[in-house]
Short mmCIF file of C-alpha atoms in Angstrom, two decimals:
data_model
loop_
_atom_site.label_atom_id
_atom_site.label_comp_id
_atom_site.label_asym_id
_atom_site.label_seq_id
_atom_site.Cartn_x
_atom_site.Cartn_y
_atom_site.Cartn_z
CA MET A 1 157.95 18.65 21.44
CA ALA A 2 155.35 17.39 23.94
CA LYS A 3 158.00 17.53 26.67
CA LEU A 4 158.80 21.14 25.77
CA GLN A 5 155.12 22.10 25.91
CA SER A 6 154.78 20.36 29.27
CA SER A 7 157.75 22.32 30.68
CA TYR A 8 156.26 25.54 29.36
CA PHE A 9 152.93 24.75 31.03
CA VAL A 10 154.64 24.01 34.36
CA CYS A 11 156.57 27.33 34.24
CA PHE A 12 153.42 29.21 33.31
CA ALA A 13 151.43 27.65 36.14
CA PHE A 14 154.25 28.32 38.61
CA SER A 15 154.33 31.97 37.51
CA ILE A 16 150.59 32.34 38.12
CA PHE A 17 150.94 30.68 41.50
CA VAL A 18 153.76 33.04 42.57
CA ASN A 19 151.80 36.10 41.44
CA LEU A 20 148.73 34.91 43.34
CA LEU A 21 150.83 34.53 46.46
CA LEU A 22 152.17 38.07 46.03
CA VAL A 23 148.66 39.45 45.56
CA LEU A 24 147.41 37.60 48.64
CA LYS A 25 150.37 38.89 50.61
CA LEU A 26 149.78 42.49 49.60
CA TYR A 27 145.99 42.41 49.74
CA VAL A 28 145.04 41.33 53.24
CA GLY A 29 141.69 41.77 54.97
CA GLY A 30 140.20 43.83 52.14
CA GLU A 31 143.07 46.37 52.20
CA TRP A 32 146.41 46.59 50.50
CA GLU A 33 149.29 45.79 52.78
CA LEU A 34 152.14 48.31 52.54
CA SER A 35 155.37 47.14 50.94
CA TRP A 36 157.97 49.68 49.75
CA SER A 37 156.11 52.63 51.34
CA ARG A 38 155.97 51.08 54.82
CA GLY A 39 159.34 52.46 55.89
CA ALA A 40 158.53 55.96 54.68
CA ALA A 41 155.15 55.91 56.45
CA GLU A 42 156.67 54.69 59.70
CA GLU A 43 159.39 57.33 59.53
CA ALA A 44 156.84 60.11 58.93
CA GLU A 45 154.64 58.98 61.82
CA HIS A 46 157.65 58.60 64.12
CA VAL A 47 158.70 62.19 63.49
CA ALA A 48 155.15 63.55 63.72
CA ALA A 49 154.70 61.80 67.08
CA VAL A 50 157.48 63.87 68.68
CA SER A 51 155.40 66.26 70.79
CA CYS A 52 158.04 68.91 71.57
CA SER A 53 155.85 69.68 74.64
CA GLY A 54 153.26 71.22 72.34
CA HIS A 55 155.51 74.24 71.73
CA GLY A 56 157.38 73.13 68.63
CA ARG A 57 157.62 70.56 65.86
CA ALA A 58 160.04 67.93 64.57
CA TYR A 59 160.32 67.52 60.80
CA LEU A 60 161.48 64.84 58.39
CA ASP A 61 163.94 67.30 56.86
CA GLY A 62 165.05 68.71 60.21
CA LEU A 63 168.19 68.07 62.21
CA VAL A 64 168.73 64.59 63.66
CA LEU A 65 170.38 63.86 67.02
CA ASP A 66 172.94 61.05 67.03
CA GLY A 67 171.74 59.96 63.62
CA LYS A 68 168.43 58.76 65.09
CA GLU A 69 166.15 61.13 66.98
CA PRO A 70 164.68 64.18 65.21
CA VAL A 71 165.44 67.52 66.85
CA CYS A 72 162.58 69.78 68.00
CA GLU A 73 162.28 73.18 66.35
CA CYS A 74 160.75 75.37 69.05
CA ASN A 75 158.17 78.11 68.71
CA SER A 76 159.05 81.68 69.66
CA CYS A 77 159.78 82.10 73.39
CA TYR A 78 160.36 78.38 73.98
CA GLY A 79 163.60 76.43 74.15
CA GLY A 80 165.30 73.31 75.45
CA PRO A 81 165.56 69.85 73.86
CA ASP A 82 161.79 69.33 74.07
CA CYS A 83 160.72 73.02 73.88
CA SER A 84 159.46 72.93 77.48
CA GLN A 85 161.45 75.94 78.71
CA PHE A 86 159.63 79.27 78.51
CA LEU A 87 162.02 82.13 77.75
CA THR A 88 160.57 85.02 79.74
CA ALA A 89 162.69 87.78 78.18
CA CYS A 90 161.96 86.77 74.60
CA THR A 91 160.48 88.95 71.88
CA ALA A 92 156.81 88.69 70.92
CA ASN A 93 157.07 88.04 67.19
CA ALA A 94 154.13 89.57 65.30
CA ASP A 95 156.07 90.40 62.16
CA SER A 96 155.64 87.77 59.46
CA GLY A 97 152.47 86.43 57.85
CA ASP A 98 153.39 82.77 58.46
CA PRO A 99 149.91 81.13 58.42
CA LEU A 100 150.64 78.68 61.25
CA PHE A 101 147.20 79.28 62.76
CA LEU A 102 145.94 76.52 60.42
CA GLU A 103 148.45 73.93 61.64
CA PRO A 104 145.99 72.38 64.18
CA PHE A 105 143.44 71.88 61.40
CA TRP A 106 145.85 69.75 59.40
CA MET A 107 146.88 67.79 62.48
CA GLN A 108 143.19 66.89 62.84
CA HIS A 109 143.23 65.70 59.21
CA ALA A 110 146.60 63.93 59.30
CA ALA A 111 145.56 60.79 57.42
CA LYS A 112 143.69 62.50 54.60
CA SER A 113 146.33 65.17 53.97
CA ALA A 114 149.43 62.93 54.10
CA VAL A 115 151.39 62.35 50.89
CA VAL A 116 153.68 59.38 50.19
CA VAL A 117 155.58 59.82 46.94
CA ALA A 118 157.45 57.14 45.03
CA GLY A 119 161.06 57.89 44.16
CA TRP A 120 160.16 57.80 40.48
CA HIS A 121 157.13 60.11 40.73
CA ARG A 122 156.85 62.60 37.82
CA MET A 123 160.53 62.62 36.84
CA SER A 124 159.78 64.17 33.46
CA TYR A 125 159.76 67.92 32.76
CA THR A 126 156.16 67.58 31.56
CA PHE A 127 152.93 65.66 32.06
CA ALA A 128 151.80 63.11 29.46
CA ASP A 129 150.02 65.84 27.46
CA GLN A 130 153.31 67.82 27.31
CA SER A 131 151.94 70.52 29.61
CA ARG A 132 153.48 71.62 32.92
CA ILE A 133 150.15 71.99 34.68
CA SER A 134 148.23 69.18 36.37
CA ALA A 135 144.84 69.04 34.66
CA GLU A 136 143.32 67.44 37.76
CA LEU A 137 144.64 70.19 40.02
CA GLU A 138 143.30 72.86 37.66
CA ARG A 139 139.90 71.14 37.77
CA HIS A 140 139.97 71.18 41.57
CA ILE A 141 140.85 74.88 41.62
CA ARG A 142 137.97 75.79 39.32
CA LYS A 143 135.59 73.66 41.41
CA LEU A 144 136.73 75.32 44.65
CA HIS A 145 136.19 78.84 43.29
CA ALA A 146 132.71 77.84 42.08
CA ILE A 147 131.78 76.46 45.52
CA VAL A 148 133.21 79.39 47.49
CA GLY A 149 131.90 81.94 44.98
CA ASN A 150 134.97 84.18 45.27
CA ALA A 151 136.12 84.23 41.64
CA VAL A 152 134.78 83.72 38.13
CA THR A 153 136.81 81.04 36.35
CA GLN A 154 134.49 79.98 33.54
CA GLY A 155 135.96 81.04 30.22
CA ARG A 156 139.19 82.09 31.96
CA TYR A 157 142.75 80.79 31.71
CA ILE A 158 144.68 79.49 34.71
CA VAL A 159 148.44 79.80 35.19
CA PHE A 160 150.44 78.07 37.94
CA GLY A 161 153.38 79.75 39.68
CA ALA A 162 155.77 79.35 42.59
CA GLY A 163 153.47 81.14 45.01
CA SER A 164 151.89 84.53 44.37
CA THR A 165 155.37 86.09 44.40
CA GLN A 166 156.36 84.71 41.00
CA LEU A 167 152.91 85.27 39.52
CA LEU A 168 152.85 88.96 40.48
CA ASN A 169 155.97 89.65 38.46
CA ALA A 170 154.79 87.41 35.61
CA ALA A 171 151.61 89.49 35.39
CA LEU A 172 153.57 92.76 35.54
CA HIS A 173 155.83 91.52 32.74
CA ALA A 174 152.86 90.41 30.63
CA LEU A 175 151.04 93.75 30.91
CA SER A 176 154.07 96.02 30.48
CA SER A 177 155.62 94.12 27.57
CA ASN A 178 152.42 94.66 25.61
CA ASN A 179 152.76 98.43 25.94
CA LEU A 180 153.29 99.04 22.22
CA SER A 181 151.49 102.40 22.09
CA SER A 182 154.18 104.24 24.06
CA SER A 183 157.97 104.34 24.21
CA SER A 184 157.83 105.34 27.88
CA PRO A 185 157.77 102.68 30.59
CA ALA A 186 154.42 101.96 32.20
CA SER A 187 153.88 103.55 35.61
CA VAL A 188 153.39 100.96 38.37
CA VAL A 189 151.26 102.25 41.23
CA VAL A 190 149.53 101.01 44.37
CA SER A 191 147.31 102.56 47.05
CA VAL A 192 148.77 103.32 50.49
CA PRO A 193 149.08 101.28 52.68
CA TYR A 194 150.41 98.58 50.39
CA TYR A 195 152.28 95.28 50.40
CA ARG A 196 155.92 96.24 49.89
CA LEU A 197 156.80 93.30 47.64
CA TYR A 198 155.27 95.11 44.65
CA GLN A 199 157.78 97.92 45.00
CA GLU A 200 160.70 95.63 45.83
CA GLN A 201 160.16 93.42 42.79
CA ALA A 202 159.66 96.33 40.39
CA GLU A 203 162.86 98.02 41.57
CA PHE A 204 164.88 94.80 41.80
CA PHE A 205 164.22 93.59 38.24
CA ARG A 206 164.79 97.08 36.72
CA SER A 207 162.76 96.44 33.60
CA VAL A 208 162.79 99.00 30.79
CA ASP A 209 159.06 98.31 30.36
CA TYR A 210 157.86 99.65 33.71
CA LYS A 211 158.80 101.89 36.63
CA PHE A 212 157.46 101.94 40.16
CA GLU A 213 155.88 105.34 40.86
CA GLY A 214 154.37 104.75 44.31
CA ASP A 215 151.04 106.02 45.59
CA ALA A 216 148.22 105.73 43.05
CA ALA A 217 146.37 108.73 44.52
CA VAL A 218 149.39 110.99 43.98
CA LEU A 219 149.96 109.89 40.38
CA GLN A 220 146.26 110.27 39.60
CA ASN A 221 146.50 113.98 40.36
CA ILE A 222 149.53 114.63 38.16
CA SER A 223 149.26 112.14 35.27
CA ASP A 224 147.54 112.75 31.95
CA ALA A 225 145.04 110.51 30.18
CA ASN A 226 147.75 109.02 27.93
CA THR A 227 149.87 107.67 30.79
CA ASN A 228 150.07 103.87 30.76
CA VAL A 229 149.39 102.68 34.28
CA ILE A 230 149.59 99.23 35.90
CA GLU A 231 147.97 99.21 39.33
CA PHE A 232 148.43 96.55 41.98
CA VAL A 233 145.26 96.09 44.01
CA THR A 234 145.35 93.92 47.13
CA SER A 235 141.83 92.94 48.14
CA PRO A 236 141.44 92.26 51.01
CA ASN A 237 144.32 94.62 51.61
CA ASN A 238 147.55 93.77 53.37
CA PRO A 239 147.93 95.32 56.00
CA ASP A 240 144.46 96.70 56.89
CA GLY A 241 142.13 93.94 55.56
CA LYS A 242 139.86 96.25 53.57
CA LEU A 243 138.26 95.28 50.26
CA LYS A 244 139.64 97.60 47.59
CA LYS A 245 139.16 98.50 43.94
CA ALA A 246 141.47 100.00 41.34
CA ILE A 247 141.68 103.80 41.31
CA PHE A 248 142.74 104.13 37.68
CA GLN A 249 140.20 103.44 34.94
CA GLY A 250 140.25 103.77 31.16
CA PRO A 251 141.94 102.23 28.11
CA ASN A 252 145.48 102.94 29.36
CA ALA A 253 144.89 101.57 32.86
CA LYS A 254 145.44 97.91 33.79
CA ALA A 255 145.09 96.25 37.17
CA ILE A 256 146.61 93.19 38.83
CA TYR A 257 144.38 91.99 41.66
CA ASP A 258 146.20 90.23 44.48
CA ARG A 259 143.37 88.09 45.92
CA VAL A 260 145.37 85.78 48.20
CA TYR A 261 143.28 86.80 51.24
CA TYR A 262 139.93 86.62 49.41
CA TRP A 263 138.75 83.51 51.25
CA PRO A 264 135.97 83.12 53.84
CA HIS A 265 138.30 82.77 56.84
CA PHE A 266 139.69 86.31 56.26
CA THR A 267 136.84 88.29 54.77
CA ALA A 268 133.21 88.28 53.76
CA ILE A 269 132.70 87.19 50.14
CA PRO A 270 130.15 89.72 48.82
CA ALA A 271 130.36 88.51 45.20
CA PRO A 272 132.61 86.53 42.83
CA ALA A 273 135.60 88.62 41.75
CA ASP A 274 135.68 89.09 37.98
CA ASP A 275 138.92 91.00 37.40
CA ASP A 276 141.18 90.71 34.35
CA ILE A 277 144.01 89.19 36.42
CA MET A 278 143.42 87.60 39.84
CA ILE A 279 146.16 85.94 41.87
CA PHE A 280 145.67 83.33 44.60
CA SER A 281 147.88 80.94 46.57
CA ILE A 282 147.61 77.99 48.94
CA SER A 283 149.74 79.96 51.41
CA LYS A 284 146.71 81.81 52.75
CA LEU A 285 144.09 79.26 51.62
CA THR A 286 145.43 76.15 53.39
CA GLY A 287 148.36 77.68 55.30
CA HIS A 288 151.09 75.85 53.34
CA ALA A 289 153.31 78.84 52.61
CA GLY A 290 156.43 76.66 52.32
CA SER A 291 155.04 74.66 49.40
CA ARG A 292 155.26 77.76 47.16
CA PHE A 293 152.23 77.17 44.99
CA GLY A 294 149.87 79.75 43.54
CA TRP A 295 147.72 80.38 40.51
CA ALA A 296 146.45 83.26 38.41
CA VAL A 297 143.02 83.48 36.81
CA VAL A 298 143.45 85.44 33.56
CA LYS A 299 140.76 86.79 31.26
CA ASP A 300 142.78 87.77 28.17
CA GLU A 301 144.44 85.03 26.10
CA SER A 302 147.41 87.16 24.99
CA VAL A 303 148.18 88.09 28.63
CA TYR A 304 147.86 84.41 29.59
CA LYS A 305 150.36 83.44 26.90
CA ARG A 306 152.90 86.07 27.96
CA MET A 307 152.60 85.03 31.60
CA SER A 308 153.05 81.38 30.59
CA GLU A 309 156.13 82.29 28.58
CA TYR A 310 157.60 84.16 31.57
CA LEU A 311 157.07 81.16 33.83
CA GLN A 312 158.46 78.78 31.23
CA LEU A 313 161.66 80.78 30.80
CA SER A 314 162.17 81.62 34.48
CA SER A 315 161.53 78.22 36.08
CA MET A 316 160.11 75.78 33.52
CA GLY A 317 156.89 75.58 35.49
CA VAL A 318 156.03 74.63 39.05
CA SER A 319 157.43 71.62 40.89
CA ARG A 320 155.36 68.47 40.27
CA ASP A 321 155.76 67.66 43.97
CA ALA A 322 154.22 71.01 44.94
CA GLN A 323 151.34 70.39 42.55
CA LEU A 324 150.76 66.92 44.01
CA ARG A 325 150.67 68.29 47.55
CA ALA A 326 148.32 71.09 46.53
CA LEU A 327 146.02 68.52 44.92
CA LYS A 328 145.98 66.42 48.07
CA LEU A 329 145.20 69.45 50.24
CA LEU A 330 142.41 70.66 47.96
CA ASN A 331 140.90 67.16 48.06
CA VAL A 332 140.54 67.59 51.83
CA VAL A 333 139.14 71.12 51.47
CA LEU A 334 136.60 70.08 48.84
CA GLU A 335 135.43 67.04 50.80
CA THR A 336 133.15 69.29 52.87
CA GLY A 337 132.78 72.07 50.31
CA GLY A 338 135.36 74.07 52.25
CA LYS A 339 133.06 74.17 55.29
CA GLU A 340 135.50 72.60 57.78
CA ILE A 341 138.61 74.63 56.98
CA PHE A 342 136.81 77.95 56.47
CA GLU A 343 134.83 77.66 59.70
CA PHE A 344 137.97 76.59 61.58
CA GLY A 345 140.05 79.44 60.13
CA TYR A 346 137.32 82.05 60.55
CA ASP A 347 136.66 81.14 64.19
CA LYS A 348 140.37 81.18 64.98
CA VAL A 349 141.20 84.54 63.39
CA LYS A 350 137.93 86.20 64.54
CA SER A 351 138.68 85.16 68.12
CA ARG A 352 142.17 86.63 67.93
CA TRP A 353 140.87 89.87 66.38
CA GLU A 354 138.21 90.24 69.08
CA LYS A 355 140.65 89.62 71.94
CA LEU A 356 143.12 92.20 70.63
CA SER A 357 140.32 94.65 69.85
CA ASN A 358 138.95 94.34 73.39
CA THR A 359 142.40 94.96 74.83
CA LEU A 360 143.11 98.02 72.70
CA ALA A 361 139.61 99.40 73.31
CA LEU A 362 140.79 100.13 76.88
CA SER A 363 143.59 102.33 75.59
CA ASN A 364 143.66 105.98 74.55
CA ARG A 365 147.19 105.57 73.27
CA PHE A 366 146.57 102.95 70.59
CA SER A 367 143.86 102.35 67.99
CA LEU A 368 143.29 99.88 65.17
CA GLN A 369 141.50 99.80 61.83
CA LYS A 370 137.72 99.76 61.65
CA ILE A 371 136.11 96.89 59.71
CA ALA A 372 132.34 96.62 59.67
CA PRO A 373 130.43 93.30 59.68
CA GLN A 374 129.39 92.32 56.16
CA TYR A 375 127.13 89.76 54.49
CA CYS A 376 129.04 86.74 53.16
CA THR A 377 127.53 84.79 50.28
CA TYR A 378 129.54 81.69 51.23
CA PHE A 379 128.43 81.52 54.88
CA LYS A 380 125.03 82.95 53.88
CA LYS A 381 125.01 85.33 56.83
CA THR A 382 126.51 88.58 58.05
CA ARG A 383 129.92 87.78 59.43
CA LYS A 384 132.12 89.66 61.89
CA PRO A 385 135.62 90.88 60.93
CA SER A 386 138.51 88.39 60.89
CA PRO A 387 141.45 90.19 59.20
CA GLY A 388 144.86 88.56 59.05
CA TYR A 389 146.55 91.62 60.54
CA VAL A 390 146.03 94.41 63.04
CA TRP A 391 146.90 97.82 61.57
CA LEU A 392 147.85 99.52 64.83
CA LYS A 393 148.23 103.28 65.23
CA CYS A 394 149.96 105.22 68.01
CA GLU A 395 147.69 108.18 68.78
CA ARG A 396 149.97 110.29 70.99
CA GLU A 397 151.69 113.17 69.25
CA GLU A 398 155.08 112.18 70.67
CA ASP A 399 154.77 108.53 69.54
CA LYS A 400 155.84 109.15 65.95
CA ASP A 401 157.68 105.83 65.74
CA CYS A 402 155.10 103.28 66.87
CA TYR A 403 157.38 100.37 66.03
CA ALA A 404 159.98 101.68 68.49
CA VAL A 405 157.28 102.27 71.15
CA LEU A 406 156.11 98.65 71.01
CA GLN A 407 159.66 97.34 70.88
CA LYS A 408 160.88 99.39 73.85
CA GLU A 409 157.85 99.27 76.11
CA ALA A 410 156.35 95.86 75.35
CA ASN A 411 159.10 93.84 73.63
CA VAL A 412 156.74 93.37 70.69
CA TYR A 413 158.04 93.30 67.12
CA GLY A 414 155.67 94.02 64.27
CA ARG A 415 156.30 95.61 60.87
CA ARG A 416 156.70 99.39 60.74
CA GLY A 417 154.27 101.53 58.77
CA SER A 418 156.85 103.03 56.42
CA LEU A 419 157.34 99.58 54.89
CA PHE A 420 153.76 99.90 53.63
CA GLY A 421 154.22 103.43 52.30
CA ALA A 422 152.46 104.86 55.37
CA GLU A 423 153.60 106.86 58.41
CA ASP A 424 155.59 105.17 61.15
CA ARG A 425 152.73 105.95 63.51
CA HIS A 426 151.39 102.66 62.15
CA VAL A 427 152.59 99.11 62.84
CA ARG A 428 151.30 95.88 61.35
CA LEU A 429 150.81 93.02 63.82
CA SER A 430 150.21 89.52 62.46
CA LEU A 431 147.30 87.38 63.68
CA LEU A 432 148.35 84.43 61.52
CA ARG A 433 151.19 82.91 63.45
CA SER A 434 151.15 80.04 65.97
CA GLN A 435 148.97 80.02 69.07
CA ASP A 436 152.08 80.49 71.21
CA ASP A 437 152.99 83.62 69.24
CA PHE A 438 149.52 85.07 69.61
CA ASP A 439 149.25 84.30 73.34
CA ILE A 440 152.54 86.07 74.03
CA LEU A 441 151.55 89.04 71.84
CA LEU A 442 148.21 89.39 73.63
CA HIS A 443 149.86 89.13 77.06
CA ARG A 444 152.43 91.83 76.21
CA LEU A 445 149.78 94.21 74.88
CA ASN A 446 147.57 93.58 77.91
CA GLN A 447 150.50 94.51 80.14
CA LEU A 448 151.18 97.65 78.10
CA VAL A 449 147.56 98.83 78.26
CA LEU A 450 147.37 98.01 81.99
CA LYS A 451 150.48 100.10 82.58
CA GLU A 452 148.85 102.98 80.69
CA SER A 453 145.72 102.67 82.84
CA GLU A 454 147.72 102.65 86.09
CA LEU A 455 149.66 105.76 85.03
CA GLN A 456 146.39 107.54 84.23
CA LYS A 457 145.00 106.70 87.69
CA LEU A 458 148.21 107.91 89.31
CA PHE A 459 148.01 111.15 87.37
CA VAL A 460 144.38 111.71 88.40
CA ASN A 461 145.15 111.04 92.08
CA GLU A 462 147.98 113.53 92.02
CA ILE A 463 145.66 116.19 90.66
#
């Protein structure tokens, strides 16, 4: 018996000794030494270190050359293995709202924003409390809104979705399915110019509960007081950057506020938004459009429950990986109360807006939207405009298709006005893309305006 106890004591002591060695091995110099994550970290840094001549990026999930070296994905107008070749005849891409202007900010905060995820991270459908929403991420979101002062969240419900895209339709479903007072579908309206996705989703899903009717101003003149209306309100608006309010009021009118641009880098924050349904996303907050994460702030509990049901049945919630990344990003944002990212983003977009404005101010052929300086409660000062898009207009009578004018005469591609319910005299040009994209856009427009000026001088001399 004594011999057995002695053997047990020896095994126990040996076990403690081995564990101490492991701890000492992992915990060196006051910091944990990497073990299983070392390879992943080295791989991530190896790929991130590929410079692509400053005109592209290599990615962990990108193509690999000879099974080893990551392949560069070049920005517009650049090519070659290392993106060093400038393609002079290329198109200036000002179409999409890809928020790549924030990429340099995250490169400056590489260490704090990096995420290393274990292979067994969050494998369950739910969190420990059986929910599909990270309580910590929700807390961060509420804290951010309180600091920025752009939305009331106290006493409100929060719903997560796969970007604003999924949440917009979840909100439309929730409001229209509660339309028990009428057998007719609710009329879905929006003010011109408007973000086309509202129309595309409403027509694609073909719900018996609602029907897209177009311009809110037109329906307001022909509808009666008993018409059930659901109005999409984008504020700040896409494409012209203006702060907007719902046109329809009354017991039969409901509004879904798309607030994805209601952050200090795009607009002044005059007051916290306190709408019944407000939709946000990290796409325009941090620039991570590809992570597909958004949230809705909802006032009414029954609407919140119907939106949650929609999200449960359509996708069983949002990816845990997307929620983790969003949490990590918001940690960085909140570290300085949003000051670093909002000042960086504001300075970047304001500079682009001013450069394009100065160029177009020399032209009689083109004009752009007017946005006045406004006091911002976040910056605590009057701020200059910094919209995400230029809403360009061709002023000449013969230039009825402004998109074609820019395409033919400047090799610039934007988004035509008719896609926003407006005339094709308008074109939307994005200020959100990479620095390369903006530099090429500005150069092409400078050349176009210079050509206009030279033709005017020639005309005057001939007279």
